[in-house]
């Protein structure tokens, strides 16, 4: 199957037009006419993923986070990004990223996260538009009702369990027995999502990359924060995309995944 054909299928799931204006999803390196037989799926195009794609003789590397965000003035072995791009091109590996377009669309990152936590009747935290097929709003993050009210501590432990995390950070943990019935979820970086979460009546924001000041300020305003890490809440991308490629694109594709490896260690 040609890379262009796979790109068409990925665009059906998460059109690039649904990405944030600052984002850079799509084919970022390699040949669009490449014949694709083997795909590696990873969250990031880090050294481990690039080396694995080369070692496993993959034809396509598919990631959530784009390796290239800003315009490059050079591609050489003298910087981190350049070295990775050169490795991919030398090995004739095409490289495609699905970022905020996958975050925002129905069935994308936010929906996958709320399904794990059994949060229902959701609305987007940040509306980006209306989905043509349904006329319903789509966007970044989600806010909805928990299946049953639970104490904050129990919810934090649930997040840890459901996402397979070694730990979570909690702001507002002094109210660990506070019953939570309405939760906002923003997989990835959500330190700027406190205002939208509060506006939608959320009692807790489940996210990653929460800064110190943003976290204590949110707690002071009555919004607890459960920070599972940027990687921690988004590594679910790889499992979902494996299933999608096998069932919706082609069962003949050979698909491998980068192993789950939480990048932060608590000693």
C-alpha atoms as a PDB file:
ATOM      1  CA  UNK A   1       0.000   0.000   0.000  1.00  0.00           C
ATOM      2  CA  UNK A   2       1.377   3.393  -0.974  1.00  0.00           C
ATOM      3  CA  UNK A   3       2.072   5.995   1.703  1.00  0.00           C
ATOM      4  CA  UNK A   4      -0.385   8.340  -0.011  1.00  0.00           C
ATOM      5  CA  UNK A   5      -3.180   5.795   0.466  1.00  0.00           C
ATOM      6  CA  UNK A   6      -2.422   5.412   4.170  1.00  0.00           C
ATOM      7  CA  UNK A   7      -2.298   9.184   4.517  1.00  0.00           C
ATOM      8  CA  UNK A   8      -5.777   9.404   2.983  1.00  0.00           C
ATOM      9  CA  UNK A   9      -7.113   6.968   5.569  1.00  0.00           C
ATOM     10  CA  UNK A  10      -5.454   8.843   8.426  1.00  0.00           C
ATOM     11  CA  UNK A  11      -6.948  12.080   7.107  1.00  0.00           C
ATOM     12  CA  UNK A  12     -10.411  10.524   7.277  1.00  0.00           C
ATOM     13  CA  UNK A  13      -9.876   9.858  10.966  1.00  0.00           C
ATOM     14  CA  UNK A  14      -8.223  13.167  11.826  1.00  0.00           C
ATOM     15  CA  UNK A  15      -8.223  15.797   9.057  1.00  0.00           C
ATOM     16  CA  UNK A  16      -5.239  18.128   9.222  1.00  0.00           C
ATOM     17  CA  UNK A  17      -7.693  21.034   8.996  1.00  0.00           C
ATOM     18  CA  UNK A  18      -8.779  20.125  12.535  1.00  0.00           C
ATOM     19  CA  UNK A  19      -5.327  20.873  13.961  1.00  0.00           C
ATOM     20  CA  UNK A  20      -4.507  24.035  15.903  1.00  0.00           C
ATOM     21  CA  UNK A  21      -3.024  26.848  13.824  1.00  0.00           C
ATOM     22  CA  UNK A  22       0.395  26.533  15.495  1.00  0.00           C
ATOM     23  CA  UNK A  23       0.645  22.796  14.899  1.00  0.00           C
ATOM     24  CA  UNK A  24       2.492  20.848  12.180  1.00  0.00           C
ATOM     25  CA  UNK A  25       0.910  17.441  11.500  1.00  0.00           C
ATOM     26  CA  UNK A  26       1.163  15.443   8.283  1.00  0.00           C
ATOM     27  CA  UNK A  27       3.989  13.914   6.239  1.00  0.00           C
ATOM     28  CA  UNK A  28       7.103  15.537   7.702  1.00  0.00           C
ATOM     29  CA  UNK A  29       9.835  13.492   6.027  1.00  0.00           C
ATOM     30  CA  UNK A  30      10.252  10.854   3.364  1.00  0.00           C
ATOM     31  CA  UNK A  31       8.468   9.790   0.200  1.00  0.00           C
ATOM     32  CA  UNK A  32       4.718   9.963  -0.297  1.00  0.00           C
ATOM     33  CA  UNK A  33       4.968   7.282  -3.000  1.00  0.00           C
ATOM     34  CA  UNK A  34       6.787   4.849  -0.688  1.00  0.00           C
ATOM     35  CA  UNK A  35       5.333   1.329  -0.607  1.00  0.00           C
ATOM     36  CA  UNK A  36       4.367   0.713   3.017  1.00  0.00           C
ATOM     37  CA  UNK A  37       4.487  -2.793   4.414  1.00  0.00           C
ATOM     38  CA  UNK A  38       5.648  -2.206   7.995  1.00  0.00           C
ATOM     39  CA  UNK A  39       4.735   0.625  10.361  1.00  0.00           C
ATOM     40  CA  UNK A  40       6.116   1.644  13.732  1.00  0.00           C
ATOM     41  CA  UNK A  41       3.735   3.618  15.985  1.00  0.00           C
ATOM     42  CA  UNK A  42       5.145   5.789  18.779  1.00  0.00           C
ATOM     43  CA  UNK A  43       4.098   8.800  20.795  1.00  0.00           C
ATOM     44  CA  UNK A  44       7.294  10.730  20.014  1.00  0.00           C
ATOM     45  CA  UNK A  45       9.865  10.607  17.233  1.00  0.00           C
ATOM     46  CA  UNK A  46      12.642  10.419  19.814  1.00  0.00           C
ATOM     47  CA  UNK A  47      15.963   8.641  19.364  1.00  0.00           C
ATOM     48  CA  UNK A  48      14.512   5.375  20.621  1.00  0.00           C
ATOM     49  CA  UNK A  49      11.629   5.402  18.134  1.00  0.00           C
ATOM     50  CA  UNK A  50      13.784   6.466  15.179  1.00  0.00           C
ATOM     51  CA  UNK A  51      16.421   3.839  15.964  1.00  0.00           C
ATOM     52  CA  UNK A  52      13.739   1.180  16.374  1.00  0.00           C
ATOM     53  CA  UNK A  53      12.156   2.090  13.036  1.00  0.00           C
ATOM     54  CA  UNK A  54      15.543   1.712  11.334  1.00  0.00           C
ATOM     55  CA  UNK A  55      16.436  -1.489  13.188  1.00  0.00           C
ATOM     56  CA  UNK A  56      13.090  -3.118  12.398  1.00  0.00           C
ATOM     57  CA  UNK A  57      13.251  -2.119   8.720  1.00  0.00           C
ATOM     58  CA  UNK A  58      10.020  -0.141   8.923  1.00  0.00           C
ATOM     59  CA  UNK A  59       8.643   1.763   5.952  1.00  0.00           C
ATOM     60  CA  UNK A  60       6.649   4.325   7.961  1.00  0.00           C
ATOM     61  CA  UNK A  61       7.036   5.923  11.372  1.00  0.00           C
ATOM     62  CA  UNK A  62       3.730   7.216  12.735  1.00  0.00           C
ATOM     63  CA  UNK A  63       3.780   9.431  15.834  1.00  0.00           C
ATOM     64  CA  UNK A  64       1.447  11.669  17.763  1.00  0.00           C
ATOM     65  CA  UNK A  65       3.894  14.499  18.464  1.00  0.00           C
ATOM     66  CA  UNK A  66       5.555  16.062  15.392  1.00  0.00           C
ATOM     67  CA  UNK A  67       9.339  16.009  15.306  1.00  0.00           C
ATOM     68  CA  UNK A  68       9.272  19.307  13.396  1.00  0.00           C
ATOM     69  CA  UNK A  69       7.290  22.191  14.916  1.00  0.00           C
ATOM     70  CA  UNK A  70       9.103  25.277  13.683  1.00  0.00           C
ATOM     71  CA  UNK A  71      10.671  26.071  10.330  1.00  0.00           C
ATOM     72  CA  UNK A  72      14.125  24.506   9.979  1.00  0.00           C
ATOM     73  CA  UNK A  73      17.002  26.561   8.594  1.00  0.00           C
ATOM     74  CA  UNK A  74      19.172  23.503   8.129  1.00  0.00           C
ATOM     75  CA  UNK A  75      19.058  19.707   8.263  1.00  0.00           C
ATOM     76  CA  UNK A  76      22.425  18.346   9.359  1.00  0.00           C
ATOM     77  CA  UNK A  77      23.982  15.992  11.876  1.00  0.00           C
ATOM     78  CA  UNK A  78      24.901  18.952  14.073  1.00  0.00           C
ATOM     79  CA  UNK A  79      21.594  19.143  15.923  1.00  0.00           C
ATOM     80  CA  UNK A  80      19.118  16.710  17.446  1.00  0.00           C
ATOM     81  CA  UNK A  81      16.252  17.183  14.989  1.00  0.00           C
ATOM     82  CA  UNK A  82      18.525  17.088  11.963  1.00  0.00           C
ATOM     83  CA  UNK A  83      20.172  13.828  13.056  1.00  0.00           C
ATOM     84  CA  UNK A  84      16.815  12.116  13.436  1.00  0.00           C
ATOM     85  CA  UNK A  85      15.548  13.343  10.066  1.00  0.00           C
ATOM     86  CA  UNK A  86      18.760  12.202   8.369  1.00  0.00           C
ATOM     87  CA  UNK A  87      18.448   8.734   9.916  1.00  0.00           C
ATOM     88  CA  UNK A  88      14.898   8.389   8.635  1.00  0.00           C
ATOM     89  CA  UNK A  89      15.717   9.605   5.131  1.00  0.00           C
ATOM     90  CA  UNK A  90      18.852   7.465   4.840  1.00  0.00           C
ATOM     91  CA  UNK A  91      16.755   4.413   5.755  1.00  0.00           C
ATOM     92  CA  UNK A  92      14.009   5.474   3.304  1.00  0.00           C
ATOM     93  CA  UNK A  93      11.444   5.666   6.129  1.00  0.00           C
ATOM     94  CA  UNK A  94       8.521   8.008   5.612  1.00  0.00           C
ATOM     95  CA  UNK A  95       7.421   9.913   8.714  1.00  0.00           C
ATOM     96  CA  UNK A  96       3.870  11.057   9.493  1.00  0.00           C
ATOM     97  CA  UNK A  97       2.526  12.834  12.592  1.00  0.00           C
ATOM     98  CA  UNK A  98      -1.039  13.256  13.915  1.00  0.00           C
ATOM     99  CA  UNK A  99      -1.125  15.805  16.716  1.00  0.00           C
ATOM    100  CA  UNK A 100      -3.831  18.305  17.666  1.00  0.00           C
ATOM    101  CA  UNK A 101      -5.947  17.098  14.760  1.00  0.00           C
ATOM    102  CA  UNK A 102      -6.093  13.724  16.561  1.00  0.00           C
ATOM    103  CA  UNK A 103      -6.544  15.473  19.923  1.00  0.00           C
ATOM    104  CA  UNK A 104      -9.601  17.383  18.768  1.00  0.00           C
ATOM    105  CA  UNK A 105     -11.661  15.071  16.549  1.00  0.00           C
ATOM    106  CA  UNK A 106     -14.546  12.874  17.743  1.00  0.00           C
ATOM    107  CA  UNK A 107     -13.129   9.530  18.804  1.00  0.00           C
ATOM    108  CA  UNK A 108      -9.670  11.043  19.227  1.00  0.00           C
ATOM    109  CA  UNK A 109      -7.437  11.544  22.257  1.00  0.00           C
ATOM    110  CA  UNK A 110      -9.930  13.238  24.567  1.00  0.00           C
ATOM    111  CA  UNK A 111     -12.655  10.672  23.861  1.00  0.00           C
ATOM    112  CA  UNK A 112     -10.230   7.801  24.426  1.00  0.00           C
ATOM    113  CA  UNK A 113      -9.251   9.292  27.785  1.00  0.00           C
ATOM    114  CA  UNK A 114     -12.783   9.887  29.056  1.00  0.00           C
ATOM    115  CA  UNK A 115     -13.797   6.377  28.011  1.00  0.00           C
ATOM    116  CA  UNK A 116     -11.075   4.941  30.247  1.00  0.00           C
ATOM    117  CA  UNK A 117     -12.388   6.960  33.169  1.00  0.00           C
ATOM    118  CA  UNK A 118     -16.080   6.342  32.392  1.00  0.00           C
ATOM    119  CA  UNK A 119     -16.869  10.034  32.050  1.00  0.00           C
ATOM    120  CA  UNK A 120     -20.076  10.630  30.095  1.00  0.00           C
ATOM    121  CA  UNK A 121     -22.210  13.440  28.635  1.00  0.00           C
ATOM    122  CA  UNK A 122     -19.080  15.311  27.616  1.00  0.00           C
ATOM    123  CA  UNK A 123     -18.515  18.623  25.862  1.00  0.00           C
ATOM    124  CA  UNK A 124     -15.186  19.985  24.564  1.00  0.00           C
ATOM    125  CA  UNK A 125     -13.106  22.168  26.843  1.00  0.00           C
ATOM    126  CA  UNK A 126     -12.010  24.274  23.899  1.00  0.00           C
ATOM    127  CA  UNK A 127     -14.392  24.254  20.927  1.00  0.00           C
ATOM    128  CA  UNK A 128     -12.696  24.335  17.529  1.00  0.00           C
ATOM    129  CA  UNK A 129     -15.677  23.876  15.246  1.00  0.00           C
ATOM    130  CA  UNK A 130     -18.638  21.674  14.310  1.00  0.00           C
ATOM    131  CA  UNK A 131     -18.153  18.140  13.039  1.00  0.00           C
ATOM    132  CA  UNK A 132     -19.748  17.976   9.568  1.00  0.00           C
ATOM    133  CA  UNK A 133     -21.336  14.546   9.976  1.00  0.00           C
ATOM    134  CA  UNK A 134     -23.120  15.304  13.254  1.00  0.00           C
ATOM    135  CA  UNK A 135     -23.190  19.087  13.613  1.00  0.00           C
ATOM    136  CA  UNK A 136     -21.840  18.677  17.154  1.00  0.00           C
ATOM    137  CA  UNK A 137     -18.993  20.726  18.546  1.00  0.00           C
ATOM    138  CA  UNK A 138     -15.520  19.206  18.556  1.00  0.00           C
ATOM    139  CA  UNK A 139     -12.311  20.472  20.098  1.00  0.00           C
ATOM    140  CA  UNK A 140      -9.549  20.043  22.635  1.00  0.00           C
ATOM    141  CA  UNK A 141     -10.239  18.183  25.882  1.00  0.00           C
ATOM    142  CA  UNK A 142     -13.561  17.177  27.370  1.00  0.00           C
ATOM    143  CA  UNK A 143     -15.697  17.817  30.441  1.00  0.00           C
ATOM    144  CA  UNK A 144     -18.465  15.575  31.730  1.00  0.00           C
ATOM    145  CA  UNK A 145     -19.989  13.547  34.532  1.00  0.00           C
ATOM    146  CA  UNK A 146     -18.349  10.646  36.312  1.00  0.00           C
ATOM    147  CA  UNK A 147     -20.370   7.425  36.349  1.00  0.00           C
ATOM    148  CA  UNK A 148     -20.610   7.867  40.123  1.00  0.00           C
ATOM    149  CA  UNK A 149     -19.252  10.491  42.521  1.00  0.00           C
ATOM    150  CA  UNK A 150     -15.917   9.409  44.006  1.00  0.00           C
ATOM    151  CA  UNK A 151     -13.501  10.951  46.511  1.00  0.00           C
ATOM    152  CA  UNK A 152     -10.655  12.902  44.933  1.00  0.00           C
ATOM    153  CA  UNK A 153      -8.060  10.419  46.188  1.00  0.00           C
ATOM    154  CA  UNK A 154      -9.964   7.488  44.688  1.00  0.00           C
ATOM    155  CA  UNK A 155     -10.193   9.295  41.356  1.00  0.00           C
ATOM    156  CA  UNK A 156      -6.448  10.017  41.400  1.00  0.00           C
ATOM    157  CA  UNK A 157      -5.708   6.348  42.026  1.00  0.00           C
ATOM    158  CA  UNK A 158      -8.147   5.440  39.241  1.00  0.00           C
ATOM    159  CA  UNK A 159      -6.260   7.678  36.797  1.00  0.00           C
ATOM    160  CA  UNK A 160      -3.010   6.033  37.880  1.00  0.00           C
ATOM    161  CA  UNK A 161      -4.461   2.544  37.335  1.00  0.00           C
ATOM    162  CA  UNK A 162      -6.357   3.153  34.081  1.00  0.00           C
ATOM    163  CA  UNK A 163      -3.372   4.772  32.357  1.00  0.00           C
ATOM    164  CA  UNK A 164      -0.724   2.475  33.850  1.00  0.00           C
ATOM    165  CA  UNK A 165       1.172   5.300  35.541  1.00  0.00           C
ATOM    166  CA  UNK A 166       3.921   4.941  38.154  1.00  0.00           C
ATOM    167  CA  UNK A 167       2.583   8.007  39.987  1.00  0.00           C
ATOM    168  CA  UNK A 168       0.376  11.084  39.659  1.00  0.00           C
ATOM    169  CA  UNK A 169       0.758  14.584  41.094  1.00  0.00           C
ATOM    170  CA  UNK A 170      -2.295  16.102  42.752  1.00  0.00           C
ATOM    171  CA  UNK A 171      -2.966  19.783  43.489  1.00  0.00           C
ATOM    172  CA  UNK A 172      -5.669  20.263  46.113  1.00  0.00           C
ATOM    173  CA  UNK A 173      -4.891  16.884  47.690  1.00  0.00           C
ATOM    174  CA  UNK A 174      -5.673  18.244  51.170  1.00  0.00           C
ATOM    175  CA  UNK A 175      -9.316  17.720  50.161  1.00  0.00           C
ATOM    176  CA  UNK A 176      -8.746  14.065  49.325  1.00  0.00           C
ATOM    177  CA  UNK A 177     -12.199  13.065  50.624  1.00  0.00           C
ATOM    178  CA  UNK A 178     -14.047  15.658  48.548  1.00  0.00           C
ATOM    179  CA  UNK A 179     -16.617  13.942  46.346  1.00  0.00           C
ATOM    180  CA  UNK A 180     -16.009  14.545  42.648  1.00  0.00           C
ATOM    181  CA  UNK A 181     -18.871  14.174  40.205  1.00  0.00           C
ATOM    182  CA  UNK A 182     -17.819  16.415  37.297  1.00  0.00           C
ATOM    183  CA  UNK A 183     -14.373  16.166  35.729  1.00  0.00           C
ATOM    184  CA  UNK A 184     -12.467  17.824  32.902  1.00  0.00           C
ATOM    185  CA  UNK A 185      -9.818  15.922  30.952  1.00  0.00           C
ATOM    186  CA  UNK A 186      -7.117  17.405  28.738  1.00  0.00           C
ATOM    187  CA  UNK A 187      -4.556  14.766  27.703  1.00  0.00           C
ATOM    188  CA  UNK A 188      -1.146  16.263  27.067  1.00  0.00           C
ATOM    189  CA  UNK A 189      -0.432  19.784  28.259  1.00  0.00           C
ATOM    190  CA  UNK A 190      -3.356  21.366  30.105  1.00  0.00           C
ATOM    191  CA  UNK A 191      -1.864  24.048  32.298  1.00  0.00           C
ATOM    192  CA  UNK A 192      -3.866  26.666  30.411  1.00  0.00           C
ATOM    193  CA  UNK A 193      -7.182  24.813  30.737  1.00  0.00           C
ATOM    194  CA  UNK A 194      -8.235  25.794  34.264  1.00  0.00           C
ATOM    195  CA  UNK A 195     -10.531  28.622  33.139  1.00  0.00           C
ATOM    196  CA  UNK A 196     -12.451  26.500  30.581  1.00  0.00           C
ATOM    197  CA  UNK A 197     -12.743  23.655  33.117  1.00  0.00           C
ATOM    198  CA  UNK A 198     -14.136  25.960  35.812  1.00  0.00           C
ATOM    199  CA  UNK A 199     -16.502  27.582  33.330  1.00  0.00           C
ATOM    200  CA  UNK A 200     -17.979  24.146  32.603  1.00  0.00           C
ATOM    201  CA  UNK A 201     -18.424  23.352  36.301  1.00  0.00           C
ATOM    202  CA  UNK A 202     -15.566  20.884  36.659  1.00  0.00           C
ATOM    203  CA  UNK A 203     -14.330  20.028  40.147  1.00  0.00           C
ATOM    204  CA  UNK A 204     -11.119  18.461  38.890  1.00  0.00           C
ATOM    205  CA  UNK A 205      -8.872  18.784  35.839  1.00  0.00           C
ATOM    206  CA  UNK A 206      -7.062  15.622  34.745  1.00  0.00           C
ATOM    207  CA  UNK A 207      -4.128  16.557  32.549  1.00  0.00           C
ATOM    208  CA  UNK A 208      -0.347  16.727  32.181  1.00  0.00           C
ATOM    209  CA  UNK A 209       2.402  19.351  32.257  1.00  0.00           C
ATOM    210  CA  UNK A 210       0.704  21.331  35.013  1.00  0.00           C
ATOM    211  CA  UNK A 211       3.031  24.112  36.165  1.00  0.00           C
ATOM    212  CA  UNK A 212       3.539  24.927  39.841  1.00  0.00           C
ATOM    213  CA  UNK A 213       1.807  28.299  39.787  1.00  0.00           C
ATOM    214  CA  UNK A 214      -1.034  27.129  37.552  1.00  0.00           C
ATOM    215  CA  UNK A 215      -1.598  24.124  39.817  1.00  0.00           C
ATOM    216  CA  UNK A 216      -1.747  25.967  43.130  1.00  0.00           C
ATOM    217  CA  UNK A 217      -3.877  28.730  41.618  1.00  0.00           C
ATOM    218  CA  UNK A 218      -6.354  26.192  40.230  1.00  0.00           C
ATOM    219  CA  UNK A 219      -6.626  24.490  43.625  1.00  0.00           C
ATOM    220  CA  UNK A 220      -7.163  27.861  45.306  1.00  0.00           C
ATOM    221  CA  UNK A 221     -10.124  28.436  42.975  1.00  0.00           C
ATOM    222  CA  UNK A 222     -11.704  25.111  43.880  1.00  0.00           C
ATOM    223  CA  UNK A 223     -10.400  23.107  40.915  1.00  0.00           C
ATOM    224  CA  UNK A 224      -8.315  20.122  41.960  1.00  0.00           C
ATOM    225  CA  UNK A 225      -5.715  18.958  39.435  1.00  0.00           C
ATOM    226  CA  UNK A 226      -4.552  15.399  38.773  1.00  0.00           C
ATOM    227  CA  UNK A 227      -1.371  15.574  36.706  1.00  0.00           C
ATOM    228  CA  UNK A 228      -0.537  12.250  35.079  1.00  0.00           C
ATOM    229  CA  UNK A 229       2.199  13.663  32.883  1.00  0.00           C
ATOM    230  CA  UNK A 230       2.116  14.541  29.206  1.00  0.00           C
ATOM    231  CA  UNK A 231       3.312  11.101  28.137  1.00  0.00           C
ATOM    232  CA  UNK A 232       1.222   9.394  30.797  1.00  0.00           C
ATOM    233  CA  UNK A 233      -2.160  10.431  29.428  1.00  0.00           C
ATOM    234  CA  UNK A 234      -1.273  10.228  25.730  1.00  0.00           C
ATOM    235  CA  UNK A 235       0.552   6.928  25.276  1.00  0.00           C
ATOM    236  CA  UNK A 236      -2.917   5.444  24.612  1.00  0.00           C
ATOM    237  CA  UNK A 237      -2.415   6.771  21.064  1.00  0.00           C
ATOM    238  CA  UNK A 238      -0.295   3.775  20.111  1.00  0.00           C
ATOM    239  CA  UNK A 239      -2.814   1.077  21.049  1.00  0.00           C
ATOM    240  CA  UNK A 240      -5.658   2.915  19.352  1.00  0.00           C
ATOM    241  CA  UNK A 241      -3.740   3.502  16.136  1.00  0.00           C
ATOM    242  CA  UNK A 242      -2.624  -0.123  15.961  1.00  0.00           C
ATOM    243  CA  UNK A 243      -6.265  -1.231  16.026  1.00  0.00           C
ATOM    244  CA  UNK A 244      -7.339   1.471  13.587  1.00  0.00           C
ATOM    245  CA  UNK A 245      -4.669   0.600  11.032  1.00  0.00           C
ATOM    246  CA  UNK A 246      -5.411  -3.112  11.244  1.00  0.00           C
ATOM    247  CA  UNK A 247      -9.196  -2.802  11.024  1.00  0.00           C
ATOM    248  CA  UNK A 248      -9.791   0.345   8.979  1.00  0.00           C
ATOM    249  CA  UNK A 249      -6.776   0.515   6.676  1.00  0.00           C
ATOM    250  CA  UNK A 250      -5.360  -2.946   5.937  1.00  0.00           C
ATOM    251  CA  UNK A 251      -4.997  -6.189   7.921  1.00  0.00           C
ATOM    252  CA  UNK A 252      -1.998  -7.020   5.718  1.00  0.00           C
ATOM    253  CA  UNK A 253       0.137  -4.277   7.242  1.00  0.00           C
ATOM    254  CA  UNK A 254       2.788  -5.323   9.737  1.00  0.00           C
ATOM    255  CA  UNK A 255       2.439  -3.021  12.728  1.00  0.00           C
ATOM    256  CA  UNK A 256       4.736  -2.705  15.723  1.00  0.00           C
ATOM    257  CA  UNK A 257       4.616  -0.284  18.632  1.00  0.00           C
ATOM    258  CA  UNK A 258       7.289   1.475  20.620  1.00  0.00           C
ATOM    259  CA  UNK A 259       7.209   0.016  24.145  1.00  0.00           C
ATOM    260  CA  UNK A 260       5.504   2.092  26.823  1.00  0.00           C
ATOM    261  CA  UNK A 261       8.272   3.824  28.724  1.00  0.00           C
ATOM    262  CA  UNK A 262       7.283   6.563  31.147  1.00  0.00           C
ATOM    263  CA  UNK A 263       9.963   9.262  30.733  1.00  0.00           C
ATOM    264  CA  UNK A 264       9.837  10.571  34.325  1.00  0.00           C
ATOM    265  CA  UNK A 265      11.114   8.573  37.300  1.00  0.00           C
ATOM    266  CA  UNK A 266      10.228   9.260  40.925  1.00  0.00           C
ATOM    267  CA  UNK A 267      13.088   8.151  43.210  1.00  0.00           C
END
